[in-house]
CSV table of C-alpha atoms in Angstrom, one decimal:
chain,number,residue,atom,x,y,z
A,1,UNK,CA,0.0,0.0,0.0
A,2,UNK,CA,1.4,3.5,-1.0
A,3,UNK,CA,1.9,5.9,2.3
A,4,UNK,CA,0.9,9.9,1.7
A,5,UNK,CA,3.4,11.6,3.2
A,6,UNK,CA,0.5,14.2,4.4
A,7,UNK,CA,-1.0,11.3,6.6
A,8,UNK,CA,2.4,10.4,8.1
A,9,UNK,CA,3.4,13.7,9.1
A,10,UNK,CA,-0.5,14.3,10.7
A,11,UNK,CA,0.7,10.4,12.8
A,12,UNK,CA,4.3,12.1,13.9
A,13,UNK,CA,2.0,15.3,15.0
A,14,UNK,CA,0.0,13.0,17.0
A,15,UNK,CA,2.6,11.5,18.6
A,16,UNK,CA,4.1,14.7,19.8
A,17,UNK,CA,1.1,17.4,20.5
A,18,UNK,CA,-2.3,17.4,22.1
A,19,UNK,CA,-4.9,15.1,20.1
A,20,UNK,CA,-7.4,17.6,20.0
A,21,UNK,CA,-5.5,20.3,18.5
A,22,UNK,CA,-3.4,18.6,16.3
A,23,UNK,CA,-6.8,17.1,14.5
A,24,UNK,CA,-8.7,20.5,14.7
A,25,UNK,CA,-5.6,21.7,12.9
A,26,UNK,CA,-5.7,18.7,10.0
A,27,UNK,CA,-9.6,19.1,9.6
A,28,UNK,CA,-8.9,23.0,9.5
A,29,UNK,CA,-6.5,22.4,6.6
A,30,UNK,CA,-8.4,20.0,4.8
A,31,UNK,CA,-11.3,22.0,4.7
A,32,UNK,CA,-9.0,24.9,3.5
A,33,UNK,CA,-7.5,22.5,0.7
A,34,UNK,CA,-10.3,20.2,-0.4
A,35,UNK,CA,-10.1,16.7,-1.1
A,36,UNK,CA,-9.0,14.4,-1.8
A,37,UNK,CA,-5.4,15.1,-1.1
A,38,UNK,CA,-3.0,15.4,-3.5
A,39,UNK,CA,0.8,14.9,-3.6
A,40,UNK,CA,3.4,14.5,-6.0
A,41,UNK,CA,5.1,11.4,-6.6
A,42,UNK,CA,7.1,11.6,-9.5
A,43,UNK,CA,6.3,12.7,-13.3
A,44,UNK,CA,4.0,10.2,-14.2
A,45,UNK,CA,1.7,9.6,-11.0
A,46,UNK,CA,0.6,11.5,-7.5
A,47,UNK,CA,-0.4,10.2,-4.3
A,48,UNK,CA,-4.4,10.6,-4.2
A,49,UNK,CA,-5.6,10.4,-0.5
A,50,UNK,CA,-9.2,9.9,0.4
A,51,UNK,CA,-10.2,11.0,3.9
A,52,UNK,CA,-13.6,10.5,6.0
A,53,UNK,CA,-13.8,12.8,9.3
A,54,UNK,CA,-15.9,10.1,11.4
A,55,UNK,CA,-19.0,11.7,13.5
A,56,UNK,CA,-20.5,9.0,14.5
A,57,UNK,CA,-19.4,5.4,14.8
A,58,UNK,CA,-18.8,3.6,11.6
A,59,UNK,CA,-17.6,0.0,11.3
A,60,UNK,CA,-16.1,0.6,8.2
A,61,UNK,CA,-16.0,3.2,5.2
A,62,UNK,CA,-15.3,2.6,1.4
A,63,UNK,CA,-14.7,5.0,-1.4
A,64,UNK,CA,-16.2,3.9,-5.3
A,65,UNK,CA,-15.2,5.6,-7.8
A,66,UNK,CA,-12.2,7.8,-9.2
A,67,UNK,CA,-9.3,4.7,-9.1
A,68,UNK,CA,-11.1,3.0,-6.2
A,69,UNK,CA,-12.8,0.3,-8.9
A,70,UNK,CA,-16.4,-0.3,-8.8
A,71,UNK,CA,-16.0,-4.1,-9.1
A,72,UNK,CA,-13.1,-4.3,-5.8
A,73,UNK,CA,-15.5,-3.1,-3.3
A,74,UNK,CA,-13.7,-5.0,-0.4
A,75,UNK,CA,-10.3,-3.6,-1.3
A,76,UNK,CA,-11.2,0.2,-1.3
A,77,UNK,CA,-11.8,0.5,2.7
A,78,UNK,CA,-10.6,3.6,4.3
A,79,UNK,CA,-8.1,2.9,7.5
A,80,UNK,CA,-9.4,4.4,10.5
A,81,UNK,CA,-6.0,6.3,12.1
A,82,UNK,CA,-5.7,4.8,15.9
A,83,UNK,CA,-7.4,7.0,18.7
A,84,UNK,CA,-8.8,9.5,16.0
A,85,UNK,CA,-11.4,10.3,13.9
A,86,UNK,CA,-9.4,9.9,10.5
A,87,UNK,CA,-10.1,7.4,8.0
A,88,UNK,CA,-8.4,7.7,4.9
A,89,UNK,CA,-7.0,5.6,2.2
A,90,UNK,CA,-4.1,6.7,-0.7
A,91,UNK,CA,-4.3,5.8,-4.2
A,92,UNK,CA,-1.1,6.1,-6.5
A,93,UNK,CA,-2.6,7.5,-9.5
A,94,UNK,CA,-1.5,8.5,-13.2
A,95,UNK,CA,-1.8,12.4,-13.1
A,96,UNK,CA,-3.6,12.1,-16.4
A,97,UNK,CA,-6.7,10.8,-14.7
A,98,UNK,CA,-10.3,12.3,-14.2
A,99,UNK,CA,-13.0,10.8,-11.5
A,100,UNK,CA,-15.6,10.9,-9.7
A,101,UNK,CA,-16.3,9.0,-6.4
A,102,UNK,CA,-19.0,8.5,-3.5
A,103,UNK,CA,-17.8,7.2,0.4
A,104,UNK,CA,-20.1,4.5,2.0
A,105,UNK,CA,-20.0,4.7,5.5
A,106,UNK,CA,-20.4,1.1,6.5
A,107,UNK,CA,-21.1,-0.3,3.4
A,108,UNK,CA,-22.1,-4.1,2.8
A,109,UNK,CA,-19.1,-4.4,0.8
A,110,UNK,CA,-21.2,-6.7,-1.6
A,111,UNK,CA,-21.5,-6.1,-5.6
A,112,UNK,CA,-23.0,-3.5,-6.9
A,113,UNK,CA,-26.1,-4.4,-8.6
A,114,UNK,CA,-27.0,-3.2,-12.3
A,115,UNK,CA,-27.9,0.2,-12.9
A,116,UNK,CA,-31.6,1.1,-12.6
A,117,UNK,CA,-32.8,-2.0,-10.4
A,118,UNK,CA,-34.8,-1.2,-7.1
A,119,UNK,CA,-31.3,-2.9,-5.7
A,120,UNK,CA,-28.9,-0.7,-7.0
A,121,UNK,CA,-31.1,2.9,-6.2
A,122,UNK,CA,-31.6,1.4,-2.6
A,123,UNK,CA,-27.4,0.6,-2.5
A,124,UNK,CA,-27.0,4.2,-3.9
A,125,UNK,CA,-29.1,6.0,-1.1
A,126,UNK,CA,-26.7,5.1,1.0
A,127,UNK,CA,-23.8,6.8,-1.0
A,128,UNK,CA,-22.4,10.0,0.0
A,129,UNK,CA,-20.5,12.8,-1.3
A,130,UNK,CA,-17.2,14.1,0.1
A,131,UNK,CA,-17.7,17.3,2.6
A,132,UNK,CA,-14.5,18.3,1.7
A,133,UNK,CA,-14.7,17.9,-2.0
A,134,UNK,CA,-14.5,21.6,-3.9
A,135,UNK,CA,-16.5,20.1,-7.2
A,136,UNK,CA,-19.3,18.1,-6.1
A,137,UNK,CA,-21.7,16.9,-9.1
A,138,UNK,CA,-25.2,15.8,-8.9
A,139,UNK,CA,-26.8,13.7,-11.7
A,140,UNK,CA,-30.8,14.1,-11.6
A,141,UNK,CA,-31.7,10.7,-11.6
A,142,UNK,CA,-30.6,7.3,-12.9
A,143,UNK,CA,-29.8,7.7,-16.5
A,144,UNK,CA,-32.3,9.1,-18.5
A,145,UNK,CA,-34.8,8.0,-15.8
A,146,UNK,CA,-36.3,11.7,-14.4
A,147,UNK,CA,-38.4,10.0,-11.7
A,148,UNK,CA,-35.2,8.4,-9.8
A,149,UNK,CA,-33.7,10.0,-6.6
A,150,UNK,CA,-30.8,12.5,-7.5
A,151,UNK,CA,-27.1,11.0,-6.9
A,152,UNK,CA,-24.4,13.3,-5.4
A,153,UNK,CA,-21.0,12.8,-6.5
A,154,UNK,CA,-17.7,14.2,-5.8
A,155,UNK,CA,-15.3,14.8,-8.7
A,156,UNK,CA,-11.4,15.6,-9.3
A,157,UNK,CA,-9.6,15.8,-12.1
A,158,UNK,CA,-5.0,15.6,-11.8
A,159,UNK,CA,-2.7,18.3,-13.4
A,160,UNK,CA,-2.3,16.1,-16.5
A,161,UNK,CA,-6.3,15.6,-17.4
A,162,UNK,CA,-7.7,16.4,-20.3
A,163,UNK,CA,-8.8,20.0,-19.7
A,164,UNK,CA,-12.4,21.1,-19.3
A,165,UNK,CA,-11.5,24.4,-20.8
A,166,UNK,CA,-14.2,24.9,-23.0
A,167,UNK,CA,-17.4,24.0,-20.9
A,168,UNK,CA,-17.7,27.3,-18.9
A,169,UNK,CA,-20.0,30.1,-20.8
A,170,UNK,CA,-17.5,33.0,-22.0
A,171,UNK,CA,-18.6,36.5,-21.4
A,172,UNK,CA,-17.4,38.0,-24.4
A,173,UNK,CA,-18.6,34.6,-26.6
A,174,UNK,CA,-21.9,34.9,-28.4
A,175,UNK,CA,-24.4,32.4,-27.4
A,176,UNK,CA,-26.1,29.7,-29.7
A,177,UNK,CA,-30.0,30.0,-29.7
A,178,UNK,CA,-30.7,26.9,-28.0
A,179,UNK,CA,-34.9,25.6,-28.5
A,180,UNK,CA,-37.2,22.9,-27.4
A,181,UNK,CA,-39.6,21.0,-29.2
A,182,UNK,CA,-41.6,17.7,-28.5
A,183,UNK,CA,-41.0,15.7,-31.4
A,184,UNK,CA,-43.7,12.5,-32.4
A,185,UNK,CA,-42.2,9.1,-34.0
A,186,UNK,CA,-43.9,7.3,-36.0
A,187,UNK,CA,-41.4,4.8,-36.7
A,188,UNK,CA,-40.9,4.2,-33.0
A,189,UNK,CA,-44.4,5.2,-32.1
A,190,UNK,CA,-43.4,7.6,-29.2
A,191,UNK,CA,-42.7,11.2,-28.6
A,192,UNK,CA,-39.5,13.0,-26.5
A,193,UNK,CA,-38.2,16.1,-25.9
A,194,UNK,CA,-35.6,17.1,-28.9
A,195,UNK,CA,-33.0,20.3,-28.2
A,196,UNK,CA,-32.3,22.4,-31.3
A,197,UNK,CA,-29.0,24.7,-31.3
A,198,UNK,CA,-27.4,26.4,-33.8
A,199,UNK,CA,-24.3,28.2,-33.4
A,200,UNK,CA,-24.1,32.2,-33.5
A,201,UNK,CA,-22.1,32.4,-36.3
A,202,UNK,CA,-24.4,32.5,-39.2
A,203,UNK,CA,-23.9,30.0,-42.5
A,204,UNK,CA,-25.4,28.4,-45.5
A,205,UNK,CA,-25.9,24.9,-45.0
A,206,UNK,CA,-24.4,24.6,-41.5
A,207,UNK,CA,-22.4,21.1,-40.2
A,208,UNK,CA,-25.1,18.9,-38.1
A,209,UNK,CA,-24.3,17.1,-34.8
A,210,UNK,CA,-26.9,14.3,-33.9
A,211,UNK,CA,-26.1,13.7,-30.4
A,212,UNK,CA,-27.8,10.7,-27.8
A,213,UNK,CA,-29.0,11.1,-24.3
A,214,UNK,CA,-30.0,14.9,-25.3
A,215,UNK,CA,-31.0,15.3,-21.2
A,216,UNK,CA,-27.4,14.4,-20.1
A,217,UNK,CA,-26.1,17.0,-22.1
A,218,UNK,CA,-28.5,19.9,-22.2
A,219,UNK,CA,-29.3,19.5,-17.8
A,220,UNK,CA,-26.8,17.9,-16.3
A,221,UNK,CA,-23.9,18.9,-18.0
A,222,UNK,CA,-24.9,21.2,-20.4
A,223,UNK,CA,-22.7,20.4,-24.0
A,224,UNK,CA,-23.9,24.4,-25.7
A,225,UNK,CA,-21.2,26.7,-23.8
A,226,UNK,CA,-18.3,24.3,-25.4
A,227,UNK,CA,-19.9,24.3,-28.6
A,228,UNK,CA,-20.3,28.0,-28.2
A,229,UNK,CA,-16.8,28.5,-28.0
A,230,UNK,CA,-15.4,26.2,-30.2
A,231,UNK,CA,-17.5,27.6,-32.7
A,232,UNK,CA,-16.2,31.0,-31.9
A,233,UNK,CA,-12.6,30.0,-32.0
A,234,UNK,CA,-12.7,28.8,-35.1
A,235,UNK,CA,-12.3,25.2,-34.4
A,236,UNK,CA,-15.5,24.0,-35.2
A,237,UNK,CA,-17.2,25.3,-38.0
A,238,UNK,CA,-21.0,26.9,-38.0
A,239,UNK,CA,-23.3,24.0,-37.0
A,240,UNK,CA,-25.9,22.8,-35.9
A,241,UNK,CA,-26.6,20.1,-33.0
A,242,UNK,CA,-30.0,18.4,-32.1
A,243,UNK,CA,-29.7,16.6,-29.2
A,244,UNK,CA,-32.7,13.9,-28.8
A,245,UNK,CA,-33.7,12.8,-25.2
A,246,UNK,CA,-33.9,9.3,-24.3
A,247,UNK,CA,-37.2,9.5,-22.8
A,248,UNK,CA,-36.6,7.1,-20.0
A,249,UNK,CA,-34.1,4.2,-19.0
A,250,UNK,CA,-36.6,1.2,-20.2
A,251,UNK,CA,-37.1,3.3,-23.0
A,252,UNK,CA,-33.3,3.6,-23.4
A,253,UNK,CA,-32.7,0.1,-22.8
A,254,UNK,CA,-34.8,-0.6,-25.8
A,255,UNK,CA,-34.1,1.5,-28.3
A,256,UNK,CA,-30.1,2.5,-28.1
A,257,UNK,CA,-28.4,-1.4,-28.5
A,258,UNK,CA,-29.0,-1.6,-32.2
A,259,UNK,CA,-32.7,-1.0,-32.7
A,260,UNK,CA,-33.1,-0.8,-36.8
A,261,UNK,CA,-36.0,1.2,-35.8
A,262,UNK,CA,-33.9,4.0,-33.8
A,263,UNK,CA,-31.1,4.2,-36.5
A,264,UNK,CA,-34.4,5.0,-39.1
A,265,UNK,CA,-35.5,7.2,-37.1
A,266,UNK,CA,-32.7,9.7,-36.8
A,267,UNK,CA,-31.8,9.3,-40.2
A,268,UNK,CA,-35.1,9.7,-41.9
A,269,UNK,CA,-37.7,11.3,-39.3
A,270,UNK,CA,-35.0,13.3,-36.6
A,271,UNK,CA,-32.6,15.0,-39.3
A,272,UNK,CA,-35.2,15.7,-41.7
A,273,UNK,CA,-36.9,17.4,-39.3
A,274,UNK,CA,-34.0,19.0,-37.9
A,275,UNK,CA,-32.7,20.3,-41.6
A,276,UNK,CA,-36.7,21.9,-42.0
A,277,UNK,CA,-35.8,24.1,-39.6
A,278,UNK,CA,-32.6,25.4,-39.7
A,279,UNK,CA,-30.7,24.4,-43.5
A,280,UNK,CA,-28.3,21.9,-41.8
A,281,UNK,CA,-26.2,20.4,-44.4
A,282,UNK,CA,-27.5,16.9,-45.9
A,283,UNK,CA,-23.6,15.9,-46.9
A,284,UNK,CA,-22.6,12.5,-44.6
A,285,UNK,CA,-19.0,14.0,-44.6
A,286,UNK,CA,-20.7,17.2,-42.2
A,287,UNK,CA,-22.7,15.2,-40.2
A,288,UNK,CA,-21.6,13.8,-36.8
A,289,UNK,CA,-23.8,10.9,-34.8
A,290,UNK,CA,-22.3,10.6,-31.3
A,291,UNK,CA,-23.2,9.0,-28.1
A,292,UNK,CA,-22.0,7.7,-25.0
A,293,UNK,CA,-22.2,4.4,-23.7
A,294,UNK,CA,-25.7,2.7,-25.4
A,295,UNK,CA,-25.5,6.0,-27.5
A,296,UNK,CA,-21.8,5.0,-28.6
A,297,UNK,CA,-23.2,1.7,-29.2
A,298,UNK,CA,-26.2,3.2,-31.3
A,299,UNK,CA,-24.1,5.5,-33.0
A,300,UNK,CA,-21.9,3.3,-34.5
A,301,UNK,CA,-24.7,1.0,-35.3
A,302,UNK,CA,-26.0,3.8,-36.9
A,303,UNK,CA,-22.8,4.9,-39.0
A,304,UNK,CA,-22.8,1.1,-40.3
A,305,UNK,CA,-26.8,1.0,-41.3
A,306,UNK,CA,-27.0,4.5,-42.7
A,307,UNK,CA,-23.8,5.4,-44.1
A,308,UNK,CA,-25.5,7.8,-46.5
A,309,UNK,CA,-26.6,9.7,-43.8
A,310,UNK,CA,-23.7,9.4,-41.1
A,311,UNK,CA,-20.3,9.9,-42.6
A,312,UNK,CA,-18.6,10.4,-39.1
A,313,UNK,CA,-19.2,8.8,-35.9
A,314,UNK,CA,-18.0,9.3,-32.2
A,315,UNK,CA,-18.6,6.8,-29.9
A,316,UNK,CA,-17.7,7.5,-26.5
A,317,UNK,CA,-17.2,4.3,-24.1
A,318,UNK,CA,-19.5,2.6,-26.1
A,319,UNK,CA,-21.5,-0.8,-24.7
A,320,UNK,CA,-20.0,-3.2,-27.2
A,321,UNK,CA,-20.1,-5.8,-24.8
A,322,UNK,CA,-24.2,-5.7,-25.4
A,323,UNK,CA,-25.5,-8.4,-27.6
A,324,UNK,CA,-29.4,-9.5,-28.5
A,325,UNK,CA,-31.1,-12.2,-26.2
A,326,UNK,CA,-29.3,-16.0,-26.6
A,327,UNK,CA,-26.8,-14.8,-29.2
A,328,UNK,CA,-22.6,-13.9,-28.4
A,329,UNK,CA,-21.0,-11.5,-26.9
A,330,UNK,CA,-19.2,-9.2,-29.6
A,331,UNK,CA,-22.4,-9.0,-32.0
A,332,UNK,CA,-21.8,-5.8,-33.4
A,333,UNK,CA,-18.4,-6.6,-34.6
A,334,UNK,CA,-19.7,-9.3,-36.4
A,335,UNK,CA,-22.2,-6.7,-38.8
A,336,UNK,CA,-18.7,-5.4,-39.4
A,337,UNK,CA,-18.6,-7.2,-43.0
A,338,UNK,CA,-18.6,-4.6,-45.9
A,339,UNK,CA,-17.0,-1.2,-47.1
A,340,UNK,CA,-18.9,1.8,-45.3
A,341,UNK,CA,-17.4,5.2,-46.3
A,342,UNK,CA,-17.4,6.6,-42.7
A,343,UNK,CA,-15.0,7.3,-40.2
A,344,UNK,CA,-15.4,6.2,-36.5
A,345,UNK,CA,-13.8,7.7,-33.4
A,346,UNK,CA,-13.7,5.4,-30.4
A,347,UNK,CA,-12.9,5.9,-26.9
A,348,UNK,CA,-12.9,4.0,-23.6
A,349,UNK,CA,-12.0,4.6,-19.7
A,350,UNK,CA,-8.6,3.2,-19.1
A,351,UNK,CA,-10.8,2.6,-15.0
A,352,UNK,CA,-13.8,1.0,-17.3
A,353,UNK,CA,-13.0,-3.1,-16.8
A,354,UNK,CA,-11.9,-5.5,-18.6
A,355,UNK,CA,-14.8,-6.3,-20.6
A,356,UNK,CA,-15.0,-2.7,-22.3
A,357,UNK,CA,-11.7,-2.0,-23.3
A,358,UNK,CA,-10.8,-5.2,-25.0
A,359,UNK,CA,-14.3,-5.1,-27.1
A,360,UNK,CA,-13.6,-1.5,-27.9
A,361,UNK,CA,-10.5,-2.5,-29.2
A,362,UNK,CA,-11.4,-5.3,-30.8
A,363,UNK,CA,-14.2,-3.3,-32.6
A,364,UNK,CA,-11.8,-1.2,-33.4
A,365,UNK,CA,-9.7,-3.3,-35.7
A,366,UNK,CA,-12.8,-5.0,-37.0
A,367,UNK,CA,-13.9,-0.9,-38.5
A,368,UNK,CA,-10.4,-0.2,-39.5
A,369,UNK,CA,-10.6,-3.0,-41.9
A,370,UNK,CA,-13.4,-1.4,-44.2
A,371,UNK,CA,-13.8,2.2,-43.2
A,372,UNK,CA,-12.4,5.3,-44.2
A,373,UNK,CA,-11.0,6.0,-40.7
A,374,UNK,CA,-10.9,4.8,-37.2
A,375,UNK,CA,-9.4,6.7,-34.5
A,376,UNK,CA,-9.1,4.4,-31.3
A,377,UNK,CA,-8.4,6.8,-27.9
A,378,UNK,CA,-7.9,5.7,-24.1
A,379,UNK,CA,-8.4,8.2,-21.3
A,380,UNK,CA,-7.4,8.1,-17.9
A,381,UNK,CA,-10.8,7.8,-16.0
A,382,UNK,CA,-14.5,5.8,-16.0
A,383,UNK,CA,-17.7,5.5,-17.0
A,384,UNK,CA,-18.4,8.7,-16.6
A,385,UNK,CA,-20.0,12.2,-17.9
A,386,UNK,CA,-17.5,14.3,-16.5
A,387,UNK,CA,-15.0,12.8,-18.9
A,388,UNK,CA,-16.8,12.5,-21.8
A,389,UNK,CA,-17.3,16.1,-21.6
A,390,UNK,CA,-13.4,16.7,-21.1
A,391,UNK,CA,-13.1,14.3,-24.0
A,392,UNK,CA,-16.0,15.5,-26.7
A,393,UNK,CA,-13.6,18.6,-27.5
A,394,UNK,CA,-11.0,16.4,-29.4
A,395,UNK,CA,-13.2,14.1,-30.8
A,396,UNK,CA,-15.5,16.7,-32.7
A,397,UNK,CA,-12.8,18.9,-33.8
A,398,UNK,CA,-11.0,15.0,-35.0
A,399,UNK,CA,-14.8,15.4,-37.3
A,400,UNK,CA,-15.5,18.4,-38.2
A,401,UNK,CA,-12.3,20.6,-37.7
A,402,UNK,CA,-12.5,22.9,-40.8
């Protein structure tokens, strides 16, 4: 186990000064610093330190998330420092890497159960954010599921992550008009919330950016102030984006993991629709499909049935581990069996298991064997929103950089 040099110095303190003051003096500084702690190491990696200031008795803490992995539960208990009130636990951790976490004060230390089960929202009510942390997040509900309880998270991202440094509104950057519409499928025979924005800078025939799980990025964390300013950099052209919503997580479940009914439905109700309005451009080499996780799995599925329509695609940690009912693992890589003139970007969490970033891979090399491009990128960090936002920068500016 790697030793923070922080959380030896606070033991030699204790060994030499009152108890009392020498902990009112660490708590004072951790408050003043935030958490987790973080110290160097050497080039590559820091020391990460995750600390719980106990208030009432607790058997045990854990901390899930960041580089304390979801699936090693038992292994991510906090050490409770002798005579104190200081648990903490230290994490040697690339300085590249991006996270978010919960601490579970006496957790069951059992699995976690799948996302959206009555099991896993009970598991998750127990969850809590960090006091300390500076940059808490708070997703709404399960995903895509607006009647779920909210879930509070804590985030961090090292020196070395890939900067957020677009997603902030710019005073001096013009705002994209950003509108709401309910939008009816007949295809799919349902209706959801669609956002529509167009960038500030005026153009004919603007480039068009389809992108999945329109809630995520228009109210949790909202995707139009780094468009706005790539835009007004110049390193996105004029576009447009419409951003569908998934309705709800059975919904979700149903219609993202290669539903032939979804992919004609954005290609010949959504965009369509979306074109009426504001003259998006109708050439596949302008037009972007990209979504996260079932969205990455859709919009590559999409990319591969409508390559007419979808001349670039970005999947971000895409579920290519899904596969229908009583047939393989790997089944998308298997419709991988002709030329399509498109080019893919795919990326996955270097913290994301061992049964993502293999299939990513090995999707990958399936793509790069008939289409025009595949870019194939690893980050340091999860399953998680607040990366994909850090990450979405590259990857649109990899499609549609003028």
């Amino acid at each position: 186990m790697v030793v923070s040099p922080r959380i030896e110095q606070l033991r030699r303190d204790l060994a030499d000064g009152p108890v009392g003051g020498v902990l009112a003096r660490f708590w004072a500084e951790v408050a003043l610093v935030g958490t987790p702690l973080v110290e160097p190491y050497d080039d590559e990696c820091r020391l990460v330190t995750f600390v719980w200031k106990q208030d009432q008795p607790v058997e045990r803490v854990v901390v899930i998330g960041g580089p304390a992995l979801w699936w090693e539960i038992p292994d991510n208990q906090l050490e409770r420092l002798d005579g104190t009130n200081v648990w903490f636990r230290t994490y040697l951790v690339g300085a590249d890497h991006r996270g978010r976490y919960v601490l579970s004060p006496d957790d069951s230390l059992q699995p976690l159960a799948a996302a959206g089960t009555p099991a896993a929202v009970e598991r998750a009510a127990a969850f809590r954010p960090d006091p300390f942390n500076r940059t808490p997040f708070t997703l709404p509900g399960i995903e895509n599921d607006p009647g779920s309880p909210p879930q509070y998270f804590s985030t961090f991202a090292l020196d070395q992550a890939t900067p957020r440094c677009f997603a902030e509104p710019r005073p001096d950057v013009p705002r994209g008009a950003v509108r709401e519409a309910m939008f009816a499928s007949e295809v799919l025979g349902n209706e959801r919330k669609v956002w529509l924005w167009e960038s500030a800078v005026d153009t004919s025939e603007p480039a068009l950016l389809v992108l999945l799980d329109g809630r995520d990025w228009t109210e949790v964390l909202p995707i139009f102030p780094t468009l706005d300013n790539l835009v007004a950099e110049g390193l996105l052209p004029p576009m447009v984006a419409v951003l569908p919503d998934s309705i709800d997580f059975a919904t979700r479940a149903r219609e993202l993991p290669c539903h032939e009914g979804f992919a004609h439905f954005l290609a010949e109700e959504l965009l369509p629709w979306a074109r009426r309005r504001t003259g998006a451009t109708a050439d596949p080499r302008r037009i972007v499909v990209a979504g996260k996780s079932y969205g990455g799995l859709a919009s590559v599925f999409a990319g591969l049935r409508r390559p007419d329509v979808f001349g670039n695609v970005i999947a971000q940690s895409g579920s290519f581990w899904w596969s229908p009912p009583d047939d393989e693992a790997g089944w998308l890589i298997r419709q991988v069996d002709q030329r399509v003139p498109v080019r893919f970007c795919l990326d996955v969490g270097q913290q994301e298991g061992d049964w993502m970033i293999p299939q990513t891979k090995r999707l990958a090399a399936a793509l790069g064997q008939y289409a025009d491009e595949v870019l194939y990128r690893e980050y340091n960090g999860g399953h998680d929103l607040n990366c994909w936002l850090a990450e979405l920068p590259v990857e649109l500016r990899w499609a549609l950089e003028p």
